[in-house]
Amino acid sequence: MKKLLTSILAIIFTVCLAFSLVGCGDANVTPPSAVNGADTVMTGLKKTPDSYDANTAVYAALGKLESYTTYKSQSSGTSTARKGIVSYTQTTNAVTIKHGDEYYTDTESHSAFVNFRHEAFAKNNNVAYRVNDGDIKNVLRSSYESVYGITPAKLLTGHIYNQNTIVSVTGQKVNSNYQYAVTLDKNESNAGLSRQMKEFGGLGGYPVFNEDPVVTIVVREDFTPVSATYESKYTVNVPVLGEMDCFETNTITFSHFNGNVEIPDTEDFNAAMNSTPSVIDPNKTAEKSGLDKIAASLVNLNFRD
């Protein structure tokens, strides 16, 4: 009997050792209550990620990124839309910079039919933005979020990470880093992204996500994010062509923590914020015409390619 008990305890120890990142951590901490539409952020965790449950590690990665005075992230993504024998590929690259209390994002999207750029600069309760190198417009942060969904201050990826959006998290140690596969609720986690995609893509409506996205987050032993990658499957409504199924991949890398990194044209963006905030009319945004051009071009192909 004693030998059997010893064997059982050995098995339990082995399982906890192998899956310590999933939930056998020895540090008990309680995350703050979830706020609808916002990330759950935790700071001040002193032990290594494998000392905490995997959900807590994700919240701590958000908190660690937020704690830096400066950082830079670069993302590269591809989205492929299909309608019967017709396929269309769009590449998107973005740079995000935090500099003190200022946040900046420069997003460029290119294809055979569309070339598009959107810059946004967030500070305090305002967002200044410009489209395709046009004039800088100053709006309230709440007004910008109501149309575009996400400001440059958003952490990690455009998804929302909290107790209501995270379906499950699994983790493992990879060399000196820690890797977490975060499965998110396809609707709740994409609330902000849906708005951004609708406006940036000139869609006839919000995209419909078909599967729960899985975001793979890699962090250092102090929770500093190294990278984040994800895939998404969704359906969009394109003018003329109707519904199209899309598959998107995106990779984000993080660097320049408390380093020397500057925001381009910061003087112009700050100057624009001294003006009276305007109101965004989504029906008049320059981005709206993007997929209209795509649709017209695809129709002209007569579905031969």
PDB file of C-alpha atoms in Angstrom:
ATOM      1  CA  MET A   1       0.000   0.000   0.000  1.00  0.00           C
ATOM      2  CA  LYS A   2       2.850   2.359   0.890  1.00  0.00           C
ATOM      3  CA  LYS A   3       4.542   1.589  -2.406  1.00  0.00           C
ATOM      4  CA  LEU A   4       1.280   2.277  -4.294  1.00  0.00           C
ATOM      5  CA  LEU A   5       0.848   5.623  -2.508  1.00  0.00           C
ATOM      6  CA  THR A   6       4.428   6.568  -3.308  1.00  0.00           C
ATOM      7  CA  SER A   7       3.851   5.756  -6.985  1.00  0.00           C
ATOM      8  CA  ILE A   8       0.664   7.848  -7.086  1.00  0.00           C
ATOM      9  CA  LEU A   9       2.425  10.831  -5.515  1.00  0.00           C
ATOM     10  CA  ALA A  10       5.269  10.477  -8.005  1.00  0.00           C
ATOM     11  CA  ILE A  11       2.791  10.539 -10.900  1.00  0.00           C
ATOM     12  CA  ILE A  12       1.047  13.630  -9.514  1.00  0.00           C
ATOM     13  CA  PHE A  13       4.386  15.404  -9.095  1.00  0.00           C
ATOM     14  CA  THR A  14       5.370  14.553 -12.658  1.00  0.00           C
ATOM     15  CA  VAL A  15       2.077  15.810 -14.074  1.00  0.00           C
ATOM     16  CA  CYS A  16       2.346  19.101 -12.152  1.00  0.00           C
ATOM     17  CA  LEU A  17       5.931  19.522 -13.302  1.00  0.00           C
ATOM     18  CA  ALA A  18       5.005  18.954 -16.935  1.00  0.00           C
ATOM     19  CA  PHE A  19       1.957  21.209 -16.842  1.00  0.00           C
ATOM     20  CA  SER A  20       3.040  23.806 -14.320  1.00  0.00           C
ATOM     21  CA  LEU A  21       2.395  26.542 -16.850  1.00  0.00           C
ATOM     22  CA  VAL A  22      -1.206  25.442 -17.213  1.00  0.00           C
ATOM     23  CA  GLY A  23      -2.276  25.627 -13.619  1.00  0.00           C
ATOM     24  CA  CYS A  24      -0.036  23.936 -11.060  1.00  0.00           C
ATOM     25  CA  GLY A  25       1.860  27.132 -10.225  1.00  0.00           C
ATOM     26  CA  ASP A  26       2.631  27.752  -6.583  1.00  0.00           C
ATOM     27  CA  ALA A  27       1.879  31.492  -6.492  1.00  0.00           C
ATOM     28  CA  ASN A  28      -1.735  32.345  -5.705  1.00  0.00           C
ATOM     29  CA  VAL A  29      -2.737  35.764  -6.996  1.00  0.00           C
ATOM     30  CA  THR A  30      -6.177  37.093  -7.862  1.00  0.00           C
ATOM     31  CA  PRO A  31      -6.611  39.154 -11.036  1.00  0.00           C
ATOM     32  CA  PRO A  32      -8.799  42.269 -10.912  1.00  0.00           C
ATOM     33  CA  SER A  33     -12.397  41.909 -12.017  1.00  0.00           C
ATOM     34  CA  ALA A  34     -12.962  41.909 -15.761  1.00  0.00           C
ATOM     35  CA  VAL A  35     -14.152  45.142 -17.368  1.00  0.00           C
ATOM     36  CA  ASN A  36     -16.253  44.703 -20.495  1.00  0.00           C
ATOM     37  CA  GLY A  37     -14.254  45.591 -23.593  1.00  0.00           C
ATOM     38  CA  ALA A  38     -10.971  46.072 -21.720  1.00  0.00           C
ATOM     39  CA  ASP A  39      -7.861  44.006 -21.037  1.00  0.00           C
ATOM     40  CA  THR A  40      -7.245  42.579 -17.573  1.00  0.00           C
ATOM     41  CA  VAL A  41      -3.811  43.880 -16.605  1.00  0.00           C
ATOM     42  CA  MET A  42      -1.661  42.640 -13.726  1.00  0.00           C
ATOM     43  CA  THR A  43       1.613  44.099 -12.462  1.00  0.00           C
ATOM     44  CA  GLY A  44       4.073  43.464  -9.663  1.00  0.00           C
ATOM     45  CA  LEU A  45       4.450  39.694 -10.107  1.00  0.00           C
ATOM     46  CA  LYS A  46       7.934  38.819  -8.831  1.00  0.00           C
ATOM     47  CA  LYS A  47       8.273  35.124  -9.704  1.00  0.00           C
ATOM     48  CA  THR A  48       8.822  33.453 -13.067  1.00  0.00           C
ATOM     49  CA  PRO A  49       5.835  32.716 -15.323  1.00  0.00           C
ATOM     50  CA  ASP A  50       5.752  29.021 -14.434  1.00  0.00           C
ATOM     51  CA  SER A  51       4.968  29.981 -10.833  1.00  0.00           C
ATOM     52  CA  TYR A  52       1.512  31.205 -11.852  1.00  0.00           C
ATOM     53  CA  ASP A  53      -1.453  29.797 -13.707  1.00  0.00           C
ATOM     54  CA  ALA A  54      -1.392  30.428 -17.446  1.00  0.00           C
ATOM     55  CA  ASN A  55      -4.223  33.002 -17.470  1.00  0.00           C
ATOM     56  CA  THR A  56      -2.375  35.092 -14.900  1.00  0.00           C
ATOM     57  CA  ALA A  57       0.769  34.933 -17.026  1.00  0.00           C
ATOM     58  CA  VAL A  58      -1.137  36.468 -19.955  1.00  0.00           C
ATOM     59  CA  TYR A  59      -2.459  39.311 -17.782  1.00  0.00           C
ATOM     60  CA  ALA A  60       1.068  39.851 -16.427  1.00  0.00           C
ATOM     61  CA  ALA A  61       2.468  40.098 -19.983  1.00  0.00           C
ATOM     62  CA  LEU A  62      -0.018  42.903 -20.659  1.00  0.00           C
ATOM     63  CA  GLY A  63       1.024  44.632 -17.458  1.00  0.00           C
ATOM     64  CA  LYS A  64       4.727  44.278 -18.167  1.00  0.00           C
ATOM     65  CA  LEU A  65       4.346  45.809 -21.623  1.00  0.00           C
ATOM     66  CA  GLU A  66       2.316  48.684 -20.185  1.00  0.00           C
ATOM     67  CA  SER A  67       4.969  49.345 -17.519  1.00  0.00           C
ATOM     68  CA  TYR A  68       7.700  50.257 -19.997  1.00  0.00           C
ATOM     69  CA  THR A  69       8.288  53.956 -20.669  1.00  0.00           C
ATOM     70  CA  THR A  70       9.046  53.212 -24.308  1.00  0.00           C
ATOM     71  CA  TYR A  71       8.687  50.239 -26.620  1.00  0.00           C
ATOM     72  CA  LYS A  72       8.184  49.415 -30.265  1.00  0.00           C
ATOM     73  CA  SER A  73       6.248  46.669 -31.990  1.00  0.00           C
ATOM     74  CA  GLN A  74       6.231  45.664 -35.643  1.00  0.00           C
ATOM     75  CA  SER A  75       3.557  43.510 -37.220  1.00  0.00           C
ATOM     76  CA  SER A  76       3.271  41.783 -40.568  1.00  0.00           C
ATOM     77  CA  GLY A  77       0.074  40.162 -41.768  1.00  0.00           C
ATOM     78  CA  THR A  78      -1.578  38.644 -44.806  1.00  0.00           C
ATOM     79  CA  SER A  79      -5.284  38.282 -45.474  1.00  0.00           C
ATOM     80  CA  THR A  80      -6.618  36.173 -48.326  1.00  0.00           C
ATOM     81  CA  ALA A  81     -10.245  36.450 -49.424  1.00  0.00           C
ATOM     82  CA  ARG A  82     -11.924  33.883 -51.666  1.00  0.00           C
ATOM     83  CA  LYS A  83     -15.086  33.890 -53.764  1.00  0.00           C
ATOM     84  CA  GLY A  84     -15.411  30.791 -55.888  1.00  0.00           C
ATOM     85  CA  ILE A  85     -12.364  30.673 -58.162  1.00  0.00           C
ATOM     86  CA  VAL A  86     -11.404  34.261 -57.331  1.00  0.00           C
ATOM     87  CA  SER A  87      -8.863  34.949 -54.582  1.00  0.00           C
ATOM     88  CA  TYR A  88      -7.541  38.274 -53.370  1.00  0.00           C
ATOM     89  CA  THR A  89      -4.550  38.853 -51.067  1.00  0.00           C
ATOM     90  CA  GLN A  90      -3.856  41.954 -48.990  1.00  0.00           C
ATOM     91  CA  THR A  91      -0.645  42.491 -46.980  1.00  0.00           C
ATOM     92  CA  THR A  92      -0.633  44.735 -43.936  1.00  0.00           C
ATOM     93  CA  ASN A  93       2.342  46.060 -41.984  1.00  0.00           C
ATOM     94  CA  ALA A  94       2.163  48.184 -38.863  1.00  0.00           C
ATOM     95  CA  VAL A  95       4.510  49.874 -36.411  1.00  0.00           C
ATOM     96  CA  THR A  96       3.428  50.846 -32.905  1.00  0.00           C
ATOM     97  CA  ILE A  97       5.512  53.082 -30.638  1.00  0.00           C
ATOM     98  CA  LYS A  98       5.041  54.066 -27.017  1.00  0.00           C
ATOM     99  CA  HIS A  99       6.977  57.125 -25.889  1.00  0.00           C
ATOM    100  CA  GLY A 100       6.081  58.258 -22.384  1.00  0.00           C
ATOM    101  CA  ASP A 101       2.390  59.167 -22.413  1.00  0.00           C
ATOM    102  CA  GLU A 102       2.219  59.141 -26.209  1.00  0.00           C
ATOM    103  CA  TYR A 103       1.258  56.185 -28.415  1.00  0.00           C
ATOM    104  CA  TYR A 104       1.561  56.009 -32.190  1.00  0.00           C
ATOM    105  CA  THR A 105       0.574  53.464 -34.835  1.00  0.00           C
ATOM    106  CA  ASP A 106       1.394  53.563 -38.539  1.00  0.00           C
ATOM    107  CA  THR A 107      -0.534  50.978 -40.576  1.00  0.00           C
ATOM    108  CA  GLU A 108       0.039  50.368 -44.279  1.00  0.00           C
ATOM    109  CA  SER A 109      -1.914  47.931 -46.435  1.00  0.00           C
ATOM    110  CA  HIS A 110      -1.041  47.021 -50.006  1.00  0.00           C
ATOM    111  CA  SER A 111      -2.324  44.853 -52.840  1.00  0.00           C
ATOM    112  CA  ALA A 112      -2.647  44.877 -56.592  1.00  0.00           C
ATOM    113  CA  PHE A 113      -5.705  47.124 -56.234  1.00  0.00           C
ATOM    114  CA  VAL A 114      -5.348  49.163 -53.034  1.00  0.00           C
ATOM    115  CA  ASN A 115      -2.636  51.144 -51.283  1.00  0.00           C
ATOM    116  CA  PHE A 116      -3.709  52.518 -47.927  1.00  0.00           C
ATOM    117  CA  ARG A 117      -2.106  54.190 -44.890  1.00  0.00           C
ATOM    118  CA  HIS A 118      -3.584  55.149 -41.524  1.00  0.00           C
ATOM    119  CA  GLU A 119      -1.606  56.867 -38.758  1.00  0.00           C
ATOM    120  CA  ALA A 120      -2.964  57.429 -35.255  1.00  0.00           C
ATOM    121  CA  PHE A 121      -1.453  59.279 -32.282  1.00  0.00           C
ATOM    122  CA  ALA A 122      -3.029  58.875 -28.846  1.00  0.00           C
ATOM    123  CA  LYS A 123      -2.377  61.081 -25.830  1.00  0.00           C
ATOM    124  CA  ASN A 124      -4.557  61.542 -22.757  1.00  0.00           C
ATOM    125  CA  ASN A 125      -8.189  61.680 -23.941  1.00  0.00           C
ATOM    126  CA  ASN A 126      -7.517  62.518 -27.566  1.00  0.00           C
ATOM    127  CA  VAL A 127      -6.460  60.771 -30.772  1.00  0.00           C
ATOM    128  CA  ALA A 128      -5.009  62.624 -33.737  1.00  0.00           C
ATOM    129  CA  TYR A 129      -4.997  60.683 -36.999  1.00  0.00           C
ATOM    130  CA  ARG A 130      -4.414  61.052 -40.713  1.00  0.00           C
ATOM    131  CA  VAL A 131      -5.204  58.921 -43.727  1.00  0.00           C
ATOM    132  CA  ASN A 132      -2.979  58.536 -46.782  1.00  0.00           C
ATOM    133  CA  ASP A 133      -0.717  61.434 -45.732  1.00  0.00           C
ATOM    134  CA  GLY A 134      -3.644  63.856 -45.639  1.00  0.00           C
ATOM    135  CA  ASP A 135      -4.468  66.436 -43.004  1.00  0.00           C
ATOM    136  CA  ILE A 136      -4.234  65.492 -39.336  1.00  0.00           C
ATOM    137  CA  LYS A 137      -7.600  65.360 -37.561  1.00  0.00           C
ATOM    138  CA  ASN A 138      -8.044  65.616 -33.810  1.00  0.00           C
ATOM    139  CA  VAL A 139     -10.874  63.696 -32.098  1.00  0.00           C
ATOM    140  CA  LEU A 140     -11.797  62.514 -28.626  1.00  0.00           C
ATOM    141  CA  ARG A 141     -10.514  59.037 -27.791  1.00  0.00           C
ATOM    142  CA  SER A 142     -14.084  57.824 -27.196  1.00  0.00           C
ATOM    143  CA  SER A 143     -15.120  59.093 -30.628  1.00  0.00           C
ATOM    144  CA  TYR A 144     -12.168  57.351 -32.318  1.00  0.00           C
ATOM    145  CA  GLU A 145     -12.880  54.078 -30.512  1.00  0.00           C
ATOM    146  CA  SER A 146     -16.559  54.178 -31.443  1.00  0.00           C
ATOM    147  CA  VAL A 147     -15.591  54.128 -35.129  1.00  0.00           C
ATOM    148  CA  TYR A 148     -12.143  52.539 -35.414  1.00  0.00           C
ATOM    149  CA  GLY A 149     -12.359  50.311 -32.341  1.00  0.00           C
ATOM    150  CA  ILE A 150      -8.673  50.309 -31.334  1.00  0.00           C
ATOM    151  CA  THR A 151      -6.294  53.106 -30.355  1.00  0.00           C
ATOM    152  CA  PRO A 152      -2.483  52.925 -30.488  1.00  0.00           C
ATOM    153  CA  ALA A 153      -2.483  52.373 -26.709  1.00  0.00           C
ATOM    154  CA  LYS A 154      -3.929  48.853 -27.146  1.00  0.00           C
ATOM    155  CA  LEU A 155      -1.532  46.263 -25.718  1.00  0.00           C
ATOM    156  CA  LEU A 156      -0.120  43.112 -27.394  1.00  0.00           C
ATOM    157  CA  THR A 157      -2.634  42.587 -30.235  1.00  0.00           C
ATOM    158  CA  GLY A 158      -5.982  44.054 -31.177  1.00  0.00           C
ATOM    159  CA  HIS A 159      -7.807  41.325 -29.250  1.00  0.00           C
ATOM    160  CA  ILE A 160      -9.331  41.853 -25.815  1.00  0.00           C
ATOM    161  CA  TYR A 161      -7.818  39.705 -23.049  1.00  0.00           C
ATOM    162  CA  ASN A 162      -9.897  39.235 -19.912  1.00  0.00           C
ATOM    163  CA  GLN A 163     -11.834  36.618 -17.947  1.00  0.00           C
ATOM    164  CA  ASN A 164     -14.787  36.897 -20.345  1.00  0.00           C
ATOM    165  CA  THR A 165     -12.832  36.565 -23.583  1.00  0.00           C
ATOM    166  CA  ILE A 166     -10.214  33.911 -22.776  1.00  0.00           C
ATOM    167  CA  VAL A 167     -11.579  30.420 -23.427  1.00  0.00           C
ATOM    168  CA  SER A 168      -8.424  28.524 -22.462  1.00  0.00           C
ATOM    169  CA  VAL A 169      -4.658  28.913 -22.146  1.00  0.00           C
ATOM    170  CA  THR A 170      -1.936  26.293 -22.387  1.00  0.00           C
ATOM    171  CA  GLY A 171       1.746  26.955 -21.910  1.00  0.00           C
ATOM    172  CA  GLN A 172       5.199  25.502 -22.051  1.00  0.00           C
ATOM    173  CA  LYS A 173       8.774  26.590 -21.527  1.00  0.00           C
ATOM    174  CA  VAL A 174      10.742  26.912 -24.744  1.00  0.00           C
ATOM    175  CA  ASN A 175      14.453  27.382 -24.129  1.00  0.00           C
ATOM    176  CA  SER A 176      14.683  30.433 -21.869  1.00  0.00           C
ATOM    177  CA  ASN A 177      11.246  31.799 -22.798  1.00  0.00           C
ATOM    178  CA  TYR A 178       7.646  30.851 -22.022  1.00  0.00           C
ATOM    179  CA  GLN A 179       5.085  30.216 -24.751  1.00  0.00           C
ATOM    180  CA  TYR A 180       1.314  30.458 -24.273  1.00  0.00           C
ATOM    181  CA  ALA A 181      -1.426  29.403 -26.696  1.00  0.00           C
ATOM    182  CA  VAL A 182      -4.430  31.588 -25.860  1.00  0.00           C
ATOM    183  CA  THR A 183      -7.795  30.558 -27.290  1.00  0.00           C
ATOM    184  CA  LEU A 184     -10.165  33.527 -27.362  1.00  0.00           C
ATOM    185  CA  ASP A 185     -13.903  33.847 -27.778  1.00  0.00           C
ATOM    186  CA  LYS A 186     -14.433  34.736 -31.433  1.00  0.00           C
ATOM    187  CA  ASN A 187     -17.024  37.423 -30.695  1.00  0.00           C
ATOM    188  CA  GLU A 188     -16.032  39.013 -27.383  1.00  0.00           C
ATOM    189  CA  SER A 189     -12.294  39.210 -28.091  1.00  0.00           C
ATOM    190  CA  ASN A 190     -12.743  40.744 -31.549  1.00  0.00           C
ATOM    191  CA  ALA A 191     -15.117  43.555 -30.547  1.00  0.00           C
ATOM    192  CA  GLY A 192     -12.574  46.307 -31.231  1.00  0.00           C
ATOM    193  CA  LEU A 193     -10.936  44.589 -34.191  1.00  0.00           C
ATOM    194  CA  SER A 194     -14.318  44.235 -35.912  1.00  0.00           C
ATOM    195  CA  ARG A 195     -14.758  48.010 -35.960  1.00  0.00           C
ATOM    196  CA  GLN A 196     -11.239  48.592 -37.217  1.00  0.00           C
ATOM    197  CA  MET A 197     -11.587  45.981 -39.973  1.00  0.00           C
ATOM    198  CA  LYS A 198     -14.894  47.441 -41.126  1.00  0.00           C
ATOM    199  CA  GLU A 199     -13.464  50.938 -41.520  1.00  0.00           C
ATOM    200  CA  PHE A 200      -9.982  50.059 -42.751  1.00  0.00           C
ATOM    201  CA  GLY A 201     -11.394  47.569 -45.247  1.00  0.00           C
ATOM    202  CA  GLY A 202     -14.434  49.567 -46.353  1.00  0.00           C
ATOM    203  CA  LEU A 203     -16.675  46.580 -45.612  1.00  0.00           C
ATOM    204  CA  GLY A 204     -20.437  46.584 -46.030  1.00  0.00           C
ATOM    205  CA  GLY A 205     -20.766  45.402 -42.414  1.00  0.00           C
ATOM    206  CA  TYR A 206     -18.790  43.975 -39.538  1.00  0.00           C
ATOM    207  CA  PRO A 207     -16.813  40.785 -40.249  1.00  0.00           C
ATOM    208  CA  VAL A 208     -18.279  37.542 -38.916  1.00  0.00           C
ATOM    209  CA  PHE A 209     -15.624  35.423 -37.224  1.00  0.00           C
ATOM    210  CA  ASN A 210     -16.064  31.721 -37.914  1.00  0.00           C
ATOM    211  CA  GLU A 211     -13.670  30.231 -35.355  1.00  0.00           C
ATOM    212  CA  ASP A 212     -12.182  31.124 -31.987  1.00  0.00           C
ATOM    213  CA  PRO A 213      -8.774  32.687 -32.719  1.00  0.00           C
ATOM    214  CA  VAL A 214      -5.664  31.252 -31.095  1.00  0.00           C
ATOM    215  CA  VAL A 215      -2.948  33.756 -30.198  1.00  0.00           C
ATOM    216  CA  THR A 216       0.513  32.385 -29.417  1.00  0.00           C
ATOM    217  CA  ILE A 217       2.333  34.705 -27.019  1.00  0.00           C
ATOM    218  CA  VAL A 218       6.020  34.309 -26.161  1.00  0.00           C
ATOM    219  CA  VAL A 219       7.372  36.086 -23.062  1.00  0.00           C
ATOM    220  CA  ARG A 220      10.649  36.292 -21.186  1.00  0.00           C
ATOM    221  CA  GLU A 221      11.014  35.099 -17.613  1.00  0.00           C
ATOM    222  CA  ASP A 222      10.002  38.589 -16.370  1.00  0.00           C
ATOM    223  CA  PHE A 223       6.833  38.526 -18.572  1.00  0.00           C
ATOM    224  CA  THR A 224       8.260  40.913 -21.178  1.00  0.00           C
ATOM    225  CA  PRO A 225       6.543  40.050 -24.494  1.00  0.00           C
ATOM    226  CA  VAL A 226       8.825  38.765 -27.249  1.00  0.00           C
ATOM    227  CA  SER A 227       6.265  38.033 -29.952  1.00  0.00           C
ATOM    228  CA  ALA A 228       2.609  37.289 -30.677  1.00  0.00           C
ATOM    229  CA  THR A 229       1.205  35.384 -33.651  1.00  0.00           C
ATOM    230  CA  TYR A 230      -2.347  34.529 -34.577  1.00  0.00           C
ATOM    231  CA  GLU A 231      -4.621  33.224 -37.309  1.00  0.00           C
ATOM    232  CA  SER A 232      -8.227  34.250 -37.967  1.00  0.00           C
ATOM    233  CA  LYS A 233     -10.999  32.919 -40.167  1.00  0.00           C
ATOM    234  CA  TYR A 234     -13.917  35.191 -40.926  1.00  0.00           C
ATOM    235  CA  THR A 235     -16.478  36.181 -43.534  1.00  0.00           C
ATOM    236  CA  VAL A 236     -16.756  39.710 -44.922  1.00  0.00           C
ATOM    237  CA  ASN A 237     -19.314  41.436 -47.106  1.00  0.00           C
ATOM    238  CA  VAL A 238     -17.665  43.053 -50.113  1.00  0.00           C
ATOM    239  CA  PRO A 239     -19.556  45.511 -52.325  1.00  0.00           C
ATOM    240  CA  VAL A 240     -20.672  43.899 -55.622  1.00  0.00           C
ATOM    241  CA  LEU A 241     -19.125  40.510 -54.802  1.00  0.00           C
ATOM    242  CA  GLY A 242     -21.100  39.859 -51.615  1.00  0.00           C
ATOM    243  CA  GLU A 243     -19.798  37.506 -48.931  1.00  0.00           C
ATOM    244  CA  MET A 244     -16.198  36.290 -49.093  1.00  0.00           C
ATOM    245  CA  ASP A 245     -14.377  33.880 -46.772  1.00  0.00           C
ATOM    246  CA  CYS A 246     -11.060  35.198 -45.423  1.00  0.00           C
ATOM    247  CA  PHE A 247      -8.028  33.695 -43.773  1.00  0.00           C
ATOM    248  CA  GLU A 248      -5.609  36.007 -41.946  1.00  0.00           C
ATOM    249  CA  THR A 249      -2.190  35.445 -40.381  1.00  0.00           C
ATOM    250  CA  ASN A 250      -0.308  38.024 -38.347  1.00  0.00           C
ATOM    251  CA  THR A 251       3.016  38.147 -36.508  1.00  0.00           C
ATOM    252  CA  ILE A 252       4.022  40.883 -34.045  1.00  0.00           C
ATOM    253  CA  THR A 253       7.478  41.362 -32.507  1.00  0.00           C
ATOM    254  CA  PHE A 254       8.328  43.650 -29.582  1.00  0.00           C
ATOM    255  CA  SER A 255      11.550  45.588 -28.961  1.00  0.00           C
ATOM    256  CA  HIS A 256      13.160  48.836 -27.745  1.00  0.00           C
ATOM    257  CA  PHE A 257      11.969  48.414 -24.143  1.00  0.00           C
ATOM    258  CA  ASN A 258      12.887  51.643 -22.318  1.00  0.00           C
ATOM    259  CA  GLY A 259      15.091  52.295 -25.333  1.00  0.00           C
ATOM    260  CA  ASN A 260      15.645  55.196 -27.675  1.00  0.00           C
ATOM    261  CA  VAL A 261      12.674  55.303 -30.008  1.00  0.00           C
ATOM    262  CA  GLU A 262      10.939  58.391 -31.362  1.00  0.00           C
ATOM    263  CA  ILE A 263       7.466  58.995 -32.766  1.00  0.00           C
ATOM    264  CA  PRO A 264       7.516  60.468 -36.305  1.00  0.00           C
ATOM    265  CA  ASP A 265       5.997  63.959 -36.690  1.00  0.00           C
ATOM    266  CA  THR A 266       5.240  64.157 -32.980  1.00  0.00           C
ATOM    267  CA  GLU A 267       5.256  67.963 -33.138  1.00  0.00           C
ATOM    268  CA  ASP A 268       2.546  68.002 -35.817  1.00  0.00           C
ATOM    269  CA  PHE A 269       0.366  65.508 -33.952  1.00  0.00           C
ATOM    270  CA  ASN A 270       0.701  67.421 -30.684  1.00  0.00           C
ATOM    271  CA  ALA A 271      -0.079  70.670 -32.481  1.00  0.00           C
ATOM    272  CA  ALA A 272      -3.240  69.138 -33.934  1.00  0.00           C
ATOM    273  CA  MET A 273      -4.392  68.213 -30.442  1.00  0.00           C
ATOM    274  CA  ASN A 274      -4.543  71.872 -29.484  1.00  0.00           C
ATOM    275  CA  SER A 275      -7.459  72.207 -31.885  1.00  0.00           C
ATOM    276  CA  THR A 276     -11.082  71.565 -30.985  1.00  0.00           C
ATOM    277  CA  PRO A 277     -11.869  67.852 -31.347  1.00  0.00           C
ATOM    278  CA  SER A 278     -13.908  67.086 -34.453  1.00  0.00           C
ATOM    279  CA  VAL A 279     -16.457  64.318 -34.920  1.00  0.00           C
ATOM    280  CA  ILE A 280     -15.755  61.270 -37.078  1.00  0.00           C
ATOM    281  CA  ASP A 281     -18.356  60.467 -39.696  1.00  0.00           C
ATOM    282  CA  PRO A 282     -17.731  56.820 -40.689  1.00  0.00           C
ATOM    283  CA  ASN A 283     -19.697  57.340 -43.891  1.00  0.00           C
ATOM    284  CA  LYS A 284     -17.140  59.891 -45.067  1.00  0.00           C
ATOM    285  CA  THR A 285     -13.871  58.260 -44.065  1.00  0.00           C
ATOM    286  CA  ALA A 286     -11.392  57.915 -46.895  1.00  0.00           C
ATOM    287  CA  GLU A 287     -10.926  54.229 -46.156  1.00  0.00           C
ATOM    288  CA  LYS A 288     -14.467  53.452 -47.268  1.00  0.00           C
ATOM    289  CA  SER A 289     -13.621  53.232 -50.950  1.00  0.00           C
ATOM    290  CA  GLY A 290     -10.984  50.510 -50.574  1.00  0.00           C
ATOM    291  CA  LEU A 291     -13.008  47.384 -51.259  1.00  0.00           C
ATOM    292  CA  ASP A 292     -15.183  49.193 -53.797  1.00  0.00           C
ATOM    293  CA  LYS A 293     -12.027  49.444 -55.915  1.00  0.00           C
ATOM    294  CA  ILE A 294     -11.222  45.814 -55.239  1.00  0.00           C
ATOM    295  CA  ALA A 295     -14.696  44.700 -56.227  1.00  0.00           C
ATOM    296  CA  ALA A 296     -14.649  46.702 -59.438  1.00  0.00           C
ATOM    297  CA  SER A 297     -11.237  45.307 -60.354  1.00  0.00           C
ATOM    298  CA  LEU A 298     -12.271  41.731 -59.652  1.00  0.00           C
ATOM    299  CA  VAL A 299     -15.451  42.113 -61.675  1.00  0.00           C
ATOM    300  CA  ASN A 300     -13.389  43.372 -64.592  1.00  0.00           C
ATOM    301  CA  LEU A 301     -11.387  40.150 -64.461  1.00  0.00           C
ATOM    302  CA  ASN A 302     -14.556  38.299 -65.492  1.00  0.00           C
ATOM    303  CA  PHE A 303     -13.526  35.571 -63.005  1.00  0.00           C
ATOM    304  CA  ARG A 304     -10.983  34.161 -65.438  1.00  0.00           C
ATOM    305  CA  ASP A 305      -7.927  34.206 -63.102  1.00  0.00           C
TER     306      ASP A 305
END
